[in-house]
């Protein structure tokens, strides 16, 4: 494993020096199809994305709300697989070697591919980090620790119910950043109150020594700016997926209109996050 900082660590160090929060959009790989999804992924950095979360579609996404569940079903219907998702990253890396890419999903597709095979393929493709929502710290030997040995950051989720007794286990083997789920629930709901989020960010940074990203339920530039004043990053997924779905309903055959709907919203969110401080 290289001794140089990961793309994720390097990006957060740059942002800290610039005194601004990161904007991290989430899109589902293969939604609504491979080519449109890849085009959108390639356009996100110019729209203000500092890092990108790329969803791995799965048949039973228990932590996801209706918008992201629907995105996963569209991707599966279009033939998306984990191998195709890794191929998307390879294609992206031909043009962009700087933007960190984080794969987010569930353990089953990784397990089905085989952990060693998946990690080797992910590293080779240019993946920087993993968020696997259904692997608790007690299962770190399953994927988290092997990922670290491969040179991939393993990013853990913390929630409002993560108490002081649980927190050390959550952050012990986490790297890259900590993802704070601002509400106890599924994606796409309301975010937590400002003072609650601010307090949680401070607590997680003190416990982990890592940047803290806040997500779940961020839908407007105003809310993105509020979170960016205290958090190191703002994550937006459902709002972008909803924009894609709306454009898809109107113009199913227009890839440009679909990607434009998402990147326009992404830019407004990114601008708000970047100018909040």
Coordinates of C-alpha atoms in Angstrom, one line a residue:
X1 CA 0.0 0.0 0.0
X2 CA 1.3 3.4 -1.0
X3 CA 2.4 5.7 1.8
X4 CA 1.1 8.8 0.0
X5 CA -2.3 10.1 1.0
X6 CA -5.3 8.8 -0.7
X7 CA -7.2 10.9 -3.2
X8 CA -9.9 11.4 -0.5
X9 CA -7.4 12.6 2.1
X10 CA -5.6 14.8 -0.4
X11 CA -8.9 16.4 -1.5
X12 CA -10.0 17.1 2.0
X13 CA -6.6 18.6 2.9
X14 CA -6.9 20.9 -0.1
X15 CA -10.5 22.0 0.8
X16 CA -9.4 22.6 4.4
X17 CA -6.6 24.9 3.2
X18 CA -9.2 26.7 1.1
X19 CA -11.6 26.9 4.1
X20 CA -14.6 25.4 2.2
X21 CA -16.7 22.4 2.5
X22 CA -16.9 19.6 -0.1
X23 CA -19.9 18.9 -2.2
X24 CA -20.4 15.1 -2.7
X25 CA -23.2 14.1 -5.1
X26 CA -24.5 10.5 -5.1
X27 CA -25.7 8.9 -8.3
X28 CA -26.7 5.3 -9.0
X29 CA -24.4 3.6 -11.4
X30 CA -26.4 2.5 -14.5
X31 CA -29.4 4.8 -13.9
X32 CA -31.2 5.1 -16.2
X33 CA -28.7 3.2 -18.4
X34 CA -25.0 2.7 -18.5
X35 CA -24.1 5.4 -21.1
X36 CA -26.3 8.2 -19.6
X37 CA -25.0 7.4 -16.1
X38 CA -21.4 7.5 -17.3
X39 CA -22.0 10.8 -19.1
X40 CA -23.5 12.2 -16.0
X41 CA -20.6 11.0 -13.8
X42 CA -18.1 12.7 -16.2
X43 CA -20.0 16.0 -16.0
X44 CA -20.3 16.2 -12.2
X45 CA -16.8 17.6 -11.4
X46 CA -17.4 20.6 -13.7
X47 CA -20.7 21.1 -11.9
X48 CA -18.8 21.4 -8.6
X49 CA -18.5 17.8 -7.3
X50 CA -15.4 17.5 -5.1
X51 CA -15.9 13.8 -4.6
X52 CA -18.4 11.4 -6.1
X53 CA -20.4 8.7 -4.5
X54 CA -21.4 6.0 -7.0
X55 CA -24.2 3.7 -6.0
X56 CA -24.0 -0.1 -6.5
X57 CA -27.5 -1.2 -7.5
X58 CA -29.0 -4.0 -5.3
X59 CA -32.3 -5.8 -5.2
X60 CA -32.9 -5.2 -1.4
X61 CA -31.6 -1.6 -0.5
X62 CA -32.9 -1.5 3.0
X63 CA -31.4 1.9 4.0
X64 CA -32.7 3.7 0.9
X65 CA -35.8 5.8 0.4
X66 CA -38.2 5.6 -2.6
X67 CA -36.1 7.7 -5.0
X68 CA -32.9 5.7 -4.6
X69 CA -34.7 2.4 -4.6
X70 CA -36.3 3.4 -7.9
X71 CA -32.9 4.4 -9.3
X72 CA -31.5 1.0 -8.3
X73 CA -34.4 -0.8 -10.0
X74 CA -34.0 1.3 -13.2
X75 CA -30.3 0.4 -13.2
X76 CA -30.9 -3.3 -12.7
X77 CA -33.6 -3.3 -15.4
X78 CA -31.0 -1.7 -17.8
X79 CA -28.6 -4.6 -17.0
X80 CA -26.2 -2.8 -14.6
X81 CA -23.9 -5.1 -12.6
X82 CA -21.0 -4.6 -10.2
X83 CA -18.6 -5.4 -13.0
X84 CA -20.2 -2.7 -15.2
X85 CA -20.0 -0.2 -12.3
X86 CA -16.2 -0.9 -12.0
X87 CA -16.0 -0.4 -15.7
X88 CA -17.7 3.0 -15.3
X89 CA -14.9 4.0 -12.9
X90 CA -12.3 2.9 -15.4
X91 CA -13.9 5.0 -18.2
X92 CA -14.1 8.0 -15.9
X93 CA -10.4 7.7 -14.9
X94 CA -9.4 8.0 -18.6
X95 CA -10.3 11.7 -18.3
X96 CA -10.2 12.4 -14.6
X97 CA -7.4 11.2 -12.3
X98 CA -8.1 13.6 -9.5
X99 CA -11.7 13.4 -8.3
X100 CA -12.1 10.8 -5.6
X101 CA -14.7 8.0 -6.3
X102 CA -16.5 6.2 -3.5
X103 CA -18.6 3.1 -4.1
X104 CA -21.7 3.0 -1.9
X105 CA -23.9 0.0 -1.5
X106 CA -24.5 -3.3 0.2
X107 CA -22.3 -6.3 0.9
X108 CA -24.1 -8.9 -1.1
X109 CA -22.8 -7.9 -4.6
X110 CA -19.3 -7.7 -3.2
X111 CA -19.6 -11.1 -1.5
X112 CA -20.9 -12.6 -4.7
X113 CA -17.9 -11.3 -6.7
X114 CA -15.5 -12.4 -4.0
X115 CA -13.8 -10.0 -1.6
X116 CA -10.3 -10.4 -2.9
X117 CA -11.4 -10.2 -6.6
X118 CA -13.6 -7.2 -5.9
X119 CA -10.9 -5.3 -4.0
X120 CA -8.3 -6.0 -6.7
X121 CA -10.7 -4.9 -9.4
X122 CA -11.8 -1.8 -7.5
X123 CA -8.3 -0.6 -6.9
X124 CA -7.3 -1.3 -10.5
X125 CA -10.3 0.6 -11.8
X126 CA -9.5 3.7 -9.7
X127 CA -11.9 3.5 -6.8
X128 CA -10.8 5.4 -3.7
X129 CA -13.2 4.4 -1.0
X130 CA -16.1 2.2 0.0
X131 CA -19.3 2.7 2.0
X132 CA -21.0 -0.6 2.7
X133 CA -24.0 0.2 4.8
X134 CA -24.9 -3.3 6.1
X135 CA -21.5 -4.3 7.5
X136 CA -21.1 -3.3 11.2
X137 CA -17.8 -2.8 12.9
X138 CA -18.0 -6.3 14.3
X139 CA -17.6 -7.6 10.7
X140 CA -14.5 -5.5 10.0
X141 CA -12.4 -8.5 9.1
X142 CA -14.9 -9.3 6.3
X143 CA -14.2 -6.3 4.1
X144 CA -13.0 -3.2 6.1
X145 CA -9.6 -4.5 7.1
X146 CA -8.8 -6.1 3.7
X147 CA -9.9 -2.9 2.0
X148 CA -7.4 -0.9 4.0
X149 CA -4.6 -3.3 3.2
X150 CA -5.5 -2.8 -0.5
X151 CA -5.3 0.9 -0.1
X152 CA -9.0 1.7 -0.2
X153 CA -10.6 4.0 2.4
X154 CA -13.4 2.4 4.3
X155 CA -15.9 5.0 5.3
X156 CA -18.3 4.3 8.2
X157 CA -21.7 5.7 8.9
X158 CA -22.6 7.3 12.2
X159 CA -26.2 8.2 13.1
X160 CA -28.0 10.2 15.8
X161 CA -28.3 6.9 17.8
X162 CA -24.5 6.3 17.8
X163 CA -23.9 6.8 21.5
X164 CA -20.6 7.3 23.3
X165 CA -20.3 3.6 24.0
X166 CA -20.7 2.7 20.4
X167 CA -18.7 5.5 18.8
X168 CA -15.2 4.1 19.4
X169 CA -16.1 0.9 17.5
X170 CA -17.6 2.9 14.6
X171 CA -14.5 5.1 14.1
X172 CA -11.8 2.6 15.0
X173 CA -11.0 1.3 11.5
X174 CA -12.6 4.2 9.5
X175 CA -10.5 6.1 7.1
X176 CA -11.1 8.9 4.6
X177 CA -14.0 10.5 6.4
X178 CA -16.9 9.8 8.6
X179 CA -20.4 10.0 7.1
X180 CA -22.9 11.4 9.5
X181 CA -26.5 10.3 8.7
X182 CA -28.3 13.3 10.1
X183 CA -31.6 11.5 10.8
X184 CA -32.5 8.0 12.1
X185 CA -34.2 6.7 9.0
X186 CA -33.9 6.1 5.2
X187 CA -32.5 8.4 2.6
X188 CA -34.5 11.3 1.3
X189 CA -36.1 12.3 4.6
X190 CA -35.7 15.5 6.6
X191 CA -32.3 16.5 7.9
X192 CA -31.6 17.1 11.6
X193 CA -31.8 20.5 13.2
X194 CA -28.8 22.7 12.7
X195 CA -27.6 22.7 16.3
X196 CA -27.9 18.9 16.5
X197 CA -25.9 18.5 13.3
X198 CA -23.3 20.9 14.4
X199 CA -22.9 19.2 17.8
X200 CA -22.7 15.8 16.1
X201 CA -20.0 17.0 13.6
X202 CA -17.8 18.2 16.5
X203 CA -18.2 15.0 18.4
X204 CA -17.4 12.8 15.4
X205 CA -14.3 14.9 14.4
X206 CA -13.0 14.7 18.0
X207 CA -13.5 11.0 18.2
X208 CA -12.1 10.1 14.8
X209 CA -9.7 12.9 13.8
X210 CA -11.3 12.7 10.3
X211 CA -13.4 15.0 8.2
X212 CA -17.1 14.6 8.7
X213 CA -19.6 14.6 5.8
X214 CA -23.3 15.1 6.5
X215 CA -26.1 13.6 4.3
X216 CA -29.6 12.2 4.1
X217 CA -32.3 14.6 3.3
X218 CA -30.4 17.6 1.9
X219 CA -32.5 18.9 -1.0
X220 CA -32.0 22.6 -1.3
X221 CA -29.0 25.0 -1.7
X222 CA -30.1 26.7 1.5
X223 CA -29.9 23.5 3.5
X224 CA -26.6 22.6 1.8
X225 CA -25.2 26.0 2.9
X226 CA -26.4 25.5 6.5
X227 CA -24.6 22.2 6.8
X228 CA -21.5 23.4 5.0
X229 CA -20.9 26.0 7.7
X230 CA -20.0 23.3 10.2
X231 CA -19.5 20.0 8.3
X232 CA -16.5 19.2 6.1
X233 CA -18.8 17.9 3.3
X234 CA -22.4 17.9 2.2
X235 CA -23.7 14.8 0.6
X236 CA -26.8 14.9 -1.7
X237 CA -28.4 11.9 -3.3
X238 CA -32.2 11.7 -3.4
X239 CA -32.7 15.3 -4.7
X240 CA -30.4 14.6 -7.6
X241 CA -32.0 11.2 -8.3
X242 CA -35.5 12.9 -8.2
X243 CA -34.3 15.5 -10.8
X244 CA -33.1 12.7 -13.0
X245 CA -36.4 10.8 -12.7
X246 CA -38.4 13.9 -13.5
X247 CA -36.3 14.6 -16.6
X248 CA -36.6 11.0 -17.6
X249 CA -40.3 11.1 -17.4
X250 CA -40.5 14.1 -19.7
X251 CA -37.7 13.2 -22.1
X252 CA -36.9 9.5 -22.0
X253 CA -34.8 9.7 -25.2
X254 CA -32.9 12.8 -24.4
X255 CA -29.6 12.0 -22.6
X256 CA -28.6 15.7 -22.7
X257 CA -31.8 16.8 -21.0
X258 CA -31.5 14.1 -18.3
X259 CA -27.9 14.9 -17.5
X260 CA -28.5 18.7 -17.6
X261 CA -31.4 18.4 -15.1
X262 CA -29.0 16.7 -12.6
X263 CA -25.9 18.8 -13.2
X264 CA -27.9 22.1 -13.0
X265 CA -29.2 21.2 -9.5
X266 CA -25.8 19.8 -8.6
X267 CA -24.2 23.2 -9.5
X268 CA -26.6 25.1 -7.4
X269 CA -26.0 22.9 -4.4
X270 CA -22.2 22.9 -4.9
X271 CA -22.1 26.7 -5.2
X272 CA -24.1 27.0 -2.0
X273 CA -21.8 24.6 -0.1
X274 CA -18.6 26.2 -1.4
X275 CA -19.6 29.7 -0.5
X276 CA -21.1 29.0 2.9
X277 CA -18.2 30.1 5.0

